CSV table of C-alpha atoms and ligand atoms in Angstrom, one decimal:
chain,number,residue,atom,x,y,z
K,1,UNK,CA,36.4,0.9,0.1
K,2,UNK,CA,34.3,-2.0,-1.3
K,3,UNK,CA,35.5,-4.5,1.1
K,4,UNK,CA,33.7,-2.6,3.8
K,5,UNK,CA,30.6,-3.6,2.2
K,6,UNK,CA,31.4,-7.5,2.2
K,7,UNK,CA,29.3,-8.4,5.2
K,8,UNK,CA,26.2,-7.2,6.5
K,9,UNK,CA,25.9,-4.0,8.9
K,10,UNK,CA,23.2,-1.5,9.1
K,11,UNK,CA,24.6,1.6,7.7
K,12,UNK,CA,24.4,5.1,9.1
K,13,UNK,CA,24.4,8.4,6.8
K,14,UNK,CA,28.3,8.8,6.4
K,15,UNK,CA,28.6,5.2,5.1
K,16,UNK,CA,25.4,5.2,3.2
K,17,UNK,CA,27.4,8.2,1.2
K,18,UNK,CA,30.5,5.9,0.4
K,19,UNK,CA,28.2,3.1,-0.2
K,20,UNK,CA,26.3,5.4,-3.0
K,21,UNK,CA,29.4,6.3,-4.6
K,22,UNK,CA,30.5,2.7,-5.0
K,23,UNK,CA,27.3,0.9,-6.0
K,24,UNK,CA,25.4,3.9,-8.0
K,25,UNK,CA,27.9,4.0,-11.0
K,26,UNK,CA,25.9,5.9,-13.4
K,27,UNK,CA,26.6,9.0,-11.9
K,28,UNK,CA,30.1,10.9,-12.0
K,29,UNK,CA,29.5,11.6,-8.2
K,30,UNK,CA,31.3,14.8,-7.3
K,31,UNK,CA,32.8,13.4,-3.8
K,32,UNK,CA,34.0,16.7,-2.2
K,33,UNK,CA,30.5,17.9,-2.0
K,34,UNK,CA,28.7,14.7,-1.5
K,35,UNK,CA,25.9,15.1,1.4
K,36,UNK,CA,23.3,12.3,3.2
K,37,UNK,CA,20.3,12.5,4.8
K,38,UNK,CA,18.4,9.5,6.6
K,39,UNK,CA,14.8,10.5,5.5
K,40,UNK,CA,12.9,7.1,6.2
K,41,UNK,CA,9.4,7.6,7.8
K,42,UNK,CA,8.2,4.1,7.4
K,43,UNK,CA,7.7,1.2,9.7
K,44,UNK,CA,10.1,-1.3,8.5
K,45,UNK,CA,13.6,0.2,6.8
K,46,UNK,CA,16.3,2.6,6.6
K,47,UNK,CA,16.1,5.3,3.6
K,48,UNK,CA,19.2,7.5,2.8
K,49,UNK,CA,18.9,10.4,0.4
K,50,UNK,CA,22.6,10.9,-1.0
K,51,UNK,CA,23.1,13.9,-3.1
K,52,UNK,CA,26.3,16.1,-4.4
K,53,UNK,CA,26.6,19.6,-5.4
K,54,UNK,CA,26.8,18.5,-9.2
K,55,UNK,CA,22.9,18.0,-9.4
K,56,UNK,CA,23.5,14.1,-9.0
K,57,UNK,CA,21.3,11.9,-6.4
K,58,UNK,CA,20.0,8.5,-5.4
K,59,UNK,CA,18.1,6.7,-3.3
K,60,UNK,CA,19.6,4.0,-0.9
K,61,UNK,CA,17.2,1.8,1.0
K,62,UNK,CA,18.7,-0.4,3.8
K,63,UNK,CA,16.4,-3.1,5.2
K,64,UNK,CA,17.5,-3.7,9.1
K,65,UNK,CA,17.1,-6.8,10.9
K,66,UNK,CA,14.9,-5.0,13.8
K,67,UNK,CA,12.0,-3.3,12.2
K,68,UNK,CA,11.9,0.3,13.1
K,69,UNK,CA,8.3,0.2,14.6
K,70,UNK,CA,9.3,-2.5,17.2
K,71,UNK,CA,12.7,-3.6,18.0
K,72,UNK,CA,11.2,-6.9,19.2
K,73,UNK,CA,9.9,-7.9,15.4
K,74,UNK,CA,12.5,-9.1,13.0
K,75,UNK,CA,11.8,-10.2,9.5
K,76,UNK,CA,14.4,-11.5,6.9
K,77,UNK,CA,16.3,-8.7,5.3
K,78,UNK,CA,16.0,-10.5,2.1
K,79,UNK,CA,13.0,-8.0,1.9
K,80,UNK,CA,15.4,-5.7,0.0
K,81,UNK,CA,15.8,-8.2,-2.5
K,82,UNK,CA,12.0,-9.0,-3.3
K,83,UNK,CA,11.4,-5.7,-3.3
K,84,UNK,CA,13.8,-4.7,-5.7
K,85,UNK,CA,13.0,-7.2,-8.2
K,86,UNK,CA,9.5,-6.6,-8.2
K,87,UNK,CA,10.1,-2.8,-8.6
K,88,UNK,CA,11.8,-4.1,-12.1
K,89,UNK,CA,8.9,-5.8,-12.9
K,90,UNK,CA,6.3,-3.3,-12.2
K,91,UNK,CA,8.6,-0.8,-14.0
K,92,UNK,CA,8.2,-2.9,-17.5
K,93,UNK,CA,4.3,-3.4,-16.5
K,94,UNK,CA,3.7,0.0,-15.8
K,95,UNK,CA,6.3,2.0,-17.4
K,96,UNK,CA,6.7,5.5,-15.3
K,97,UNK,CA,5.0,4.5,-12.4
K,98,UNK,CA,7.5,3.2,-10.3
K,99,UNK,CA,11.4,4.3,-9.3
K,100,UNK,CA,14.1,3.4,-11.7
K,101,UNK,CA,16.1,0.8,-9.6
K,102,UNK,CA,19.8,1.5,-10.4
K,103,UNK,CA,21.1,-1.7,-8.2
K,104,UNK,CA,20.1,-4.3,-5.3
K,105,UNK,CA,22.7,-6.1,-3.3
K,106,UNK,CA,21.9,-9.4,-1.4
K,107,UNK,CA,24.9,-8.9,1.0
K,108,UNK,CA,23.8,-5.1,2.7
K,109,UNK,CA,20.1,-6.1,1.9
K,110,UNK,CA,20.1,-2.7,0.2
K,111,UNK,CA,19.3,-1.1,-3.2
K,112,UNK,CA,19.8,2.2,-5.1
K,113,UNK,CA,16.9,3.6,-7.2
K,114,UNK,CA,15.8,7.2,-8.3
K,115,UNK,CA,15.7,9.8,-6.2
K,116,UNK,CA,12.4,11.2,-6.5
K,117,UNK,CA,12.4,14.3,-4.7
K,118,UNK,CA,10.5,16.5,-7.1
K,119,UNK,CA,8.0,14.3,-5.8
K,120,UNK,CA,6.1,14.0,-2.1
K,121,UNK,CA,5.0,11.2,-0.2
K,122,UNK,CA,1.2,11.4,-0.8
K,123,UNK,CA,0.4,10.9,2.8
K,124,UNK,CA,2.1,14.0,4.0
K,125,UNK,CA,0.1,15.9,1.1
K,126,UNK,CA,-3.2,14.4,2.3
K,127,UNK,CA,-2.5,15.8,5.7
K,128,UNK,CA,-1.7,19.3,4.1
K,129,UNK,CA,-5.3,19.1,2.0
K,130,UNK,CA,-3.4,19.2,-1.4
K,131,UNK,CA,-5.5,17.7,-4.4
K,132,UNK,CA,-4.1,15.9,-7.4
K,133,UNK,CA,-6.6,16.1,-10.1
K,134,UNK,CA,-4.3,12.9,-12.0
K,135,UNK,CA,-4.1,10.5,-9.3
K,136,UNK,CA,-7.3,8.4,-9.5
K,137,UNK,CA,-6.2,8.3,-13.5
K,138,UNK,CA,-2.8,7.6,-12.6
K,139,UNK,CA,-3.2,4.9,-10.1
K,140,UNK,CA,-5.8,2.9,-11.6
K,141,UNK,CA,-3.7,2.5,-14.6
K,142,UNK,CA,-0.5,1.2,-12.2
K,143,UNK,CA,-3.2,-1.3,-10.7
K,144,UNK,CA,-4.6,-2.5,-13.9
K,145,UNK,CA,-1.4,-3.1,-15.7
K,146,UNK,CA,0.3,-4.3,-12.7
K,147,UNK,CA,-2.5,-6.9,-11.5
K,148,UNK,CA,-4.0,-8.3,-14.6
K,149,UNK,CA,-0.8,-8.7,-16.1
K,150,UNK,CA,0.2,-11.0,-13.6
K,151,UNK,CA,-2.9,-13.0,-13.8
K,152,UNK,CA,-3.6,-16.5,-14.8
K,153,UNK,CA,-6.2,-14.9,-17.1
K,154,UNK,CA,-3.2,-13.2,-19.2
K,155,UNK,CA,0.2,-15.2,-18.4
K,156,UNK,CA,1.4,-18.5,-19.5
K,157,UNK,CA,0.3,-20.7,-16.4
K,158,UNK,CA,4.0,-22.0,-15.9
K,159,UNK,CA,5.8,-18.6,-16.2
K,160,UNK,CA,2.9,-17.5,-13.7
K,161,UNK,CA,3.5,-20.2,-11.3
K,162,UNK,CA,7.6,-19.2,-11.7
K,163,UNK,CA,6.6,-15.8,-10.6
K,164,UNK,CA,4.3,-17.2,-7.6
K,165,UNK,CA,7.4,-19.3,-6.5
K,166,UNK,CA,9.6,-16.1,-7.0
K,167,UNK,CA,7.8,-13.8,-4.8
K,168,UNK,CA,6.9,-16.2,-2.1
K,169,UNK,CA,7.0,-13.9,0.8
K,170,UNK,CA,5.9,-15.8,4.1
K,171,UNK,CA,7.4,-13.6,6.9
K,172,UNK,CA,5.9,-10.0,5.6
K,173,UNK,CA,2.3,-11.9,4.6
K,174,UNK,CA,2.6,-13.2,8.4
K,175,UNK,CA,2.4,-9.3,9.5
K,176,UNK,CA,-0.5,-9.0,7.0
K,177,UNK,CA,-2.1,-12.2,8.5
K,178,UNK,CA,-1.5,-11.1,12.0
K,179,UNK,CA,-1.9,-6.9,11.5
K,180,UNK,CA,-5.0,-7.0,9.2
K,181,UNK,CA,-6.8,-10.1,9.2
K,182,UNK,CA,-6.4,-11.3,13.2
K,183,UNK,CA,-5.6,-9.0,15.9
K,184,UNK,CA,-8.0,-5.8,15.2
K,185,UNK,CA,-10.7,-8.4,16.1
K,186,UNK,CA,-9.4,-9.6,19.4
K,187,UNK,CA,-6.4,-7.8,20.6
K,188,UNK,CA,-4.8,-11.5,21.0
K,189,UNK,CA,-1.3,-10.2,21.0
K,190,UNK,CA,-2.0,-7.4,23.2
K,191,UNK,CA,-0.9,-4.6,21.0
K,192,UNK,CA,-3.6,-2.8,19.5
K,193,UNK,CA,-3.6,0.8,19.8
K,194,UNK,CA,-7.2,1.7,20.6
K,195,UNK,CA,-8.0,5.3,21.3
K,196,UNK,CA,-9.5,5.5,24.8
K,197,UNK,CA,-12.7,7.4,24.0
K,198,UNK,CA,-13.6,4.5,21.6
K,199,UNK,CA,-12.5,1.4,23.7
K,200,UNK,CA,-15.8,0.6,24.7
K,201,UNK,CA,-17.3,1.2,21.1
K,202,UNK,CA,-14.5,-1.2,19.6
K,203,UNK,CA,-14.9,-3.9,22.2
K,204,UNK,CA,-18.6,-3.9,21.2
K,205,UNK,CA,-18.5,-3.3,17.3
K,206,UNK,CA,-15.3,-5.2,16.7
K,207,UNK,CA,-14.1,-7.6,19.6
K,208,UNK,CA,-17.7,-8.9,20.1
K,209,UNK,CA,-19.3,-9.4,16.4
K,210,UNK,CA,-19.2,-12.6,15.7
K,211,UNK,CA,-21.2,-12.3,12.7
K,212,UNK,CA,-18.3,-9.7,11.7
K,213,UNK,CA,-15.6,-12.5,12.7
K,214,UNK,CA,-16.7,-15.1,10.3
K,215,UNK,CA,-16.5,-12.8,7.5
K,216,UNK,CA,-13.0,-11.8,8.3
K,217,UNK,CA,-11.8,-15.3,8.4
K,218,UNK,CA,-13.3,-16.2,5.0
K,219,UNK,CA,-11.6,-13.2,3.9
K,220,UNK,CA,-7.9,-14.0,5.7
K,221,UNK,CA,-7.9,-17.5,4.3
K,222,UNK,CA,-9.0,-16.1,0.7
K,223,UNK,CA,-5.9,-13.8,1.1
K,224,UNK,CA,-4.0,-16.6,2.0
K,225,UNK,CA,-5.3,-19.2,-0.5
K,226,UNK,CA,-6.2,-17.2,-3.6
K,227,UNK,CA,-2.9,-16.8,-5.7
K,228,UNK,CA,-4.6,-14.6,-8.0
K,229,UNK,CA,-2.2,-11.9,-9.0
K,230,UNK,CA,1.1,-10.1,-7.9
K,231,UNK,CA,0.1,-7.5,-5.6
K,232,UNK,CA,1.7,-4.7,-4.2
K,233,UNK,CA,0.9,-5.8,-0.8
K,234,UNK,CA,1.0,-2.1,1.2
K,235,UNK,CA,-0.3,0.0,-1.3
K,236,UNK,CA,-1.5,3.0,1.4
K,237,UNK,CA,-0.6,6.5,0.4
K,238,UNK,CA,2.6,6.4,2.6
K,239,UNK,CA,3.7,3.8,-0.4
K,240,UNK,CA,3.3,6.4,-3.0
K,241,UNK,CA,5.2,9.4,-4.0
K,242,UNK,CA,2.9,12.1,-6.0
K,243,UNK,CA,3.3,15.4,-7.6
K,244,UNK,CA,0.7,17.5,-10.0
K,245,UNK,CA,2.2,15.6,-12.7
K,246,UNK,CA,2.6,12.4,-11.9
K,247,UNK,CA,2.1,9.1,-9.4
K,248,UNK,CA,4.8,6.9,-8.3
K,249,UNK,CA,4.5,3.7,-6.5
K,250,UNK,CA,7.3,2.5,-4.1
K,251,UNK,CA,7.7,0.1,-1.1
K,252,UNK,CA,6.2,-3.3,-2.4
K,253,UNK,CA,8.1,-5.7,-0.1
K,254,UNK,CA,5.1,-6.8,1.1
K,255,UNK,CA,4.4,-8.1,-2.5
K,256,UNK,CA,3.2,-11.8,-3.1
K,257,UNK,CA,0.5,-13.6,-5.1
K,258,UNK,CA,-2.7,-12.8,-3.7
K,259,UNK,CA,-6.4,-11.1,-4.3
K,260,UNK,CA,-5.6,-8.1,-6.3
K,261,UNK,CA,-8.7,-6.5,-4.6
K,262,UNK,CA,-6.0,-6.4,-1.6
K,263,UNK,CA,-4.4,-3.4,-3.3
K,264,UNK,CA,-7.5,-1.4,-4.5
K,265,UNK,CA,-8.9,-1.7,-1.2
K,266,UNK,CA,-6.1,-0.2,0.3
K,267,UNK,CA,-6.1,2.4,-2.1
K,268,UNK,CA,-9.8,3.2,-1.0
K,269,UNK,CA,-9.4,3.3,2.5
K,270,UNK,CA,-6.4,5.3,2.7
K,271,UNK,CA,-8.6,8.0,0.4
K,272,UNK,CA,-11.5,7.8,3.3
K,273,UNK,CA,-8.7,8.3,6.0
K,274,UNK,CA,-7.4,11.2,4.3
K,275,UNK,CA,-11.0,12.7,3.8
K,276,UNK,CA,-11.5,12.3,8.2
K,277,UNK,CA,-8.4,14.5,8.2
K,278,UNK,CA,-9.9,16.6,5.6
K,279,UNK,CA,-12.6,16.8,7.8
K,280,UNK,CA,-11.5,17.2,11.1
K,281,UNK,CA,-8.8,19.6,10.4
K,282,UNK,CA,-9.3,21.8,7.6
K,283,UNK,CA,-8.8,25.7,8.4
K,284,UNK,CA,-12.3,26.8,7.1
K,285,UNK,CA,-15.3,25.4,5.4
K,286,UNK,CA,-14.1,26.4,1.5
K,287,UNK,CA,-10.5,24.2,2.4
K,288,UNK,CA,-13.0,21.3,3.6
K,289,UNK,CA,-15.1,21.3,0.8
K,290,UNK,CA,-12.0,21.3,-2.0
K,291,UNK,CA,-10.4,18.8,-0.4
K,292,UNK,CA,-13.1,16.8,1.0
K,293,UNK,CA,-15.1,16.9,-2.6
K,294,UNK,CA,-12.0,15.9,-4.3
K,295,UNK,CA,-11.2,12.8,-2.3
K,296,UNK,CA,-14.8,11.5,-2.6
K,297,UNK,CA,-14.3,11.7,-6.3
K,298,UNK,CA,-11.3,9.9,-6.1
K,299,UNK,CA,-13.1,7.2,-4.2
K,300,UNK,CA,-15.4,6.8,-7.1
K,301,UNK,CA,-13.1,7.2,-9.9
K,302,UNK,CA,-10.4,4.8,-8.2
K,303,UNK,CA,-13.0,2.3,-7.8
K,304,UNK,CA,-14.5,3.0,-11.6
K,305,UNK,CA,-11.7,3.5,-13.6
K,306,UNK,CA,-9.7,0.4,-12.0
K,307,UNK,CA,-12.5,-1.9,-12.8
K,308,UNK,CA,-13.0,-0.3,-16.4
K,309,UNK,CA,-9.5,-0.5,-17.0
K,310,UNK,CA,-9.0,-4.3,-15.7
K,311,UNK,CA,-12.0,-5.5,-18.2
K,312,UNK,CA,-10.3,-3.5,-20.9
K,313,UNK,CA,-7.1,-5.2,-20.1
K,314,UNK,CA,-8.8,-8.7,-19.7
K,315,UNK,CA,-10.5,-8.3,-23.3
K,316,UNK,CA,-7.5,-7.4,-25.0
K,317,UNK,CA,-4.5,-9.8,-23.4
K,318,UNK,CA,-6.8,-12.7,-22.4
K,319,UNK,CA,-4.7,-15.8,-23.2
K,320,UNK,CA,-6.4,-19.0,-21.4
K,321,UNK,CA,-9.1,-20.9,-23.6
K,322,UNK,CA,-11.4,-21.1,-20.9
K,323,UNK,CA,-11.3,-17.4,-19.4
K,324,UNK,CA,-12.7,-16.9,-22.9
K,325,UNK,CA,-16.0,-18.5,-21.6
K,326,UNK,CA,-18.8,-16.1,-22.3
K,327,UNK,CA,-19.8,-14.8,-18.6
K,328,UNK,CA,-16.8,-15.6,-17.1
K,329,UNK,CA,-14.9,-11.8,-17.3
K,330,UNK,CA,-17.9,-10.4,-15.8
K,331,UNK,CA,-18.3,-13.2,-12.9
K,332,UNK,CA,-14.3,-12.8,-12.5
K,333,UNK,CA,-14.4,-8.9,-12.2
K,334,UNK,CA,-17.3,-8.9,-9.8
K,335,UNK,CA,-15.3,-10.9,-7.4
K,336,UNK,CA,-12.5,-8.6,-7.6
K,337,UNK,CA,-15.0,-5.6,-6.8
K,338,UNK,CA,-16.2,-7.6,-3.7
K,339,UNK,CA,-12.6,-8.3,-2.4
K,340,UNK,CA,-12.1,-4.4,-2.9
K,341,UNK,CA,-15.0,-3.7,-0.8
K,342,UNK,CA,-13.8,-6.3,1.8
K,343,UNK,CA,-10.2,-4.9,2.0
K,344,UNK,CA,-11.4,-1.4,2.2
K,345,UNK,CA,-13.3,-2.5,5.4
K,346,UNK,CA,-10.1,-4.2,6.4
K,347,UNK,CA,-7.5,-1.8,6.2
K,348,UNK,CA,-9.8,1.1,8.0
K,349,UNK,CA,-10.3,-1.2,10.8
K,350,UNK,CA,-6.6,-2.2,11.3
K,351,UNK,CA,-5.1,1.0,10.9
K,352,UNK,CA,-7.9,2.8,13.2
K,353,UNK,CA,-7.4,0.1,16.4
K,354,UNK,CA,-4.3,-2.3,15.4
K,355,UNK,CA,-0.7,-2.1,16.1
K,356,UNK,CA,0.2,0.5,12.7
K,357,UNK,CA,-2.0,3.1,12.9
K,358,UNK,CA,-2.4,6.4,10.4
K,359,UNK,CA,-1.3,9.8,11.1
K,360,UNK,CA,-4.8,11.2,9.1
K,361,UNK,CA,-6.5,10.0,12.4
K,362,UNK,CA,-4.1,9.8,15.2
K,363,UNK,CA,-3.0,13.7,14.3
K,364,UNK,CA,-6.5,14.8,14.5
K,365,UNK,CA,-6.0,17.1,17.4
K,366,UNK,CA,-9.6,17.4,18.9
K,367,UNK,CA,-10.4,14.5,20.9
K,368,UNK,CA,-14.3,14.4,20.3
K,369,UNK,CA,-13.6,15.0,16.3
K,370,UNK,CA,-11.1,12.0,16.6
K,371,UNK,CA,-13.7,9.9,18.3
K,372,UNK,CA,-16.1,10.5,15.3
K,373,UNK,CA,-13.7,10.0,12.9
K,374,UNK,CA,-12.7,6.5,14.2
K,375,UNK,CA,-16.1,5.5,14.6
K,376,UNK,CA,-17.1,6.8,11.0
K,377,UNK,CA,-14.3,4.3,9.5
K,378,UNK,CA,-15.4,1.3,11.6
K,379,UNK,CA,-18.9,1.9,10.7
K,380,UNK,CA,-18.5,2.3,7.3
K,381,UNK,CA,-15.7,-0.9,7.5
K,382,UNK,CA,-18.0,-3.1,8.6
K,383,UNK,CA,-20.5,-2.7,6.2
K,384,UNK,CA,-17.8,-2.8,3.7
K,385,UNK,CA,-16.6,-6.2,5.0
K,386,UNK,CA,-20.3,-7.7,5.5
K,387,UNK,CA,-22.2,-6.1,2.2
K,388,UNK,CA,-19.4,-6.4,0.1
K,389,UNK,CA,-21.1,-8.4,-2.8
K,390,UNK,CA,-24.1,-6.0,-3.2
K,391,UNK,CA,-21.8,-3.3,-4.1
K,392,UNK,CA,-21.1,-2.8,-8.2
K,393,UNK,CA,-19.8,1.1,-8.5
K,394,UNK,CA,-17.8,3.6,-7.5
K,395,UNK,CA,-20.8,5.4,-6.1
K,396,UNK,CA,-22.0,2.8,-4.1
K,397,UNK,CA,-18.7,3.1,-2.1
K,398,UNK,CA,-19.2,6.8,-1.5
K,399,UNK,CA,-22.8,6.0,-0.6
K,400,UNK,CA,-21.5,3.6,2.4
K,401,UNK,CA,-19.0,6.7,3.7
K,402,UNK,CA,-22.1,9.1,3.5
K,403,UNK,CA,-24.0,6.4,5.7
K,404,UNK,CA,-21.6,6.3,8.1
K,405,UNK,CA,-20.8,10.4,8.3
K,406,UNK,CA,-24.7,10.8,8.9
K,407,UNK,CA,-25.2,8.0,11.5
K,408,UNK,CA,-21.8,9.1,13.4
C,1,LIG,C1,5.2,-4.3,11.6
C,1,LIG,S1,5.0,-3.5,10.0
C,1,LIG,C2,3.3,-2.5,10.0
C,1,LIG,C3,3.2,-2.3,9.3
C,1,LIG,O1,3.6,-1.3,8.3
C,1,LIG,C4,3.9,-1.5,7.0
C,1,LIG,O2,3.6,-0.5,6.2
C,1,LIG,C5,2.6,-2.5,6.6
C,1,LIG,O3,1.3,-1.9,6.5
C,1,LIG,C6,2.6,-3.2,8.0
C,1,LIG,O4,1.3,-3.7,8.2
C,2,LIG,MG1,6.1,0.3,3.5
């Protein structure tokens, strides 16, 4: 049976079953009752849930040569190895915040991991307007530990450079350089998805704003050159499993050494998308108030708690002699906060008008409400980018959202 998996091919559900039995050896699988379903809903990979009648289950994730979002796009299937290795590392830095990896296989470009069926994908939960009181505390711990824990401030510099080398990820970074830092401002590849009623608004506010372009290129070069920390690289609500008690981060295939505000800003922006959906699609005023009110508090807390925990991590773990110089820690954290604000804006824009959109906006059924929601995102985003140096607290982030709501 193993011979079948000696050469790469894209598995179907039947083959994934066999594969799980062959590779996930920690369970005494009951092969007679084995079942499998492909459950992937991301843009890139295939995800199979395999389970038997005895309570054993696992997730098999396989990288295809062509991306799910577009058959024309091909990126290295080695991304599955990168993802598996970083999940193992993040599991050490932030125990209990990532799924356990059972194995990874560089032939089939697949890995097996813990089945988190007692959790749900956070974006789906946001579309249902569910609230999670522990989320801000949990995601801020994950980010503080994984981000600060991989910096030059903390790590031996040669060890850090080894990690940087291991997680160099040019093809996935190129996707981000194009889809986040280039195309939303010019549609140069002709693949932006612009909601028709906002076409003129997007042209004026994004394609023709030269001052904005200058700020974005500064941020793009920083994304490419500032090897600050080992990022998740795609930390939106589709990369998070959640339930009332627990937050688990997965899908770090875009990981690389970059500016850590990239991860934090992604979380904040995706909470703003959740707010927009709650605002437009809540069944009644009470649902809207509960959900949007919770989201607003999450925005404030994610910013404030992450900064506080990173400050604390820095104080407790700093090893670099010069990083102990008075004033540097506060300076360092202020740059992270500015990057967080900027990336909040970049993610808001690219998911609104770029190639890869979010359901939080695209499923707003009323055209006028969707038009307004997208404008709120764009208006807020431009201020997050242009005024990134002036924000100091989570409340400052929320104020920008409130101002955009009032203006649109
Ligand atoms: C071509 S891949 C499009 C997007 O999906 C991933 O989740 C990343 O966010 C990427 O930008
Ligand atoms: Mg993904």
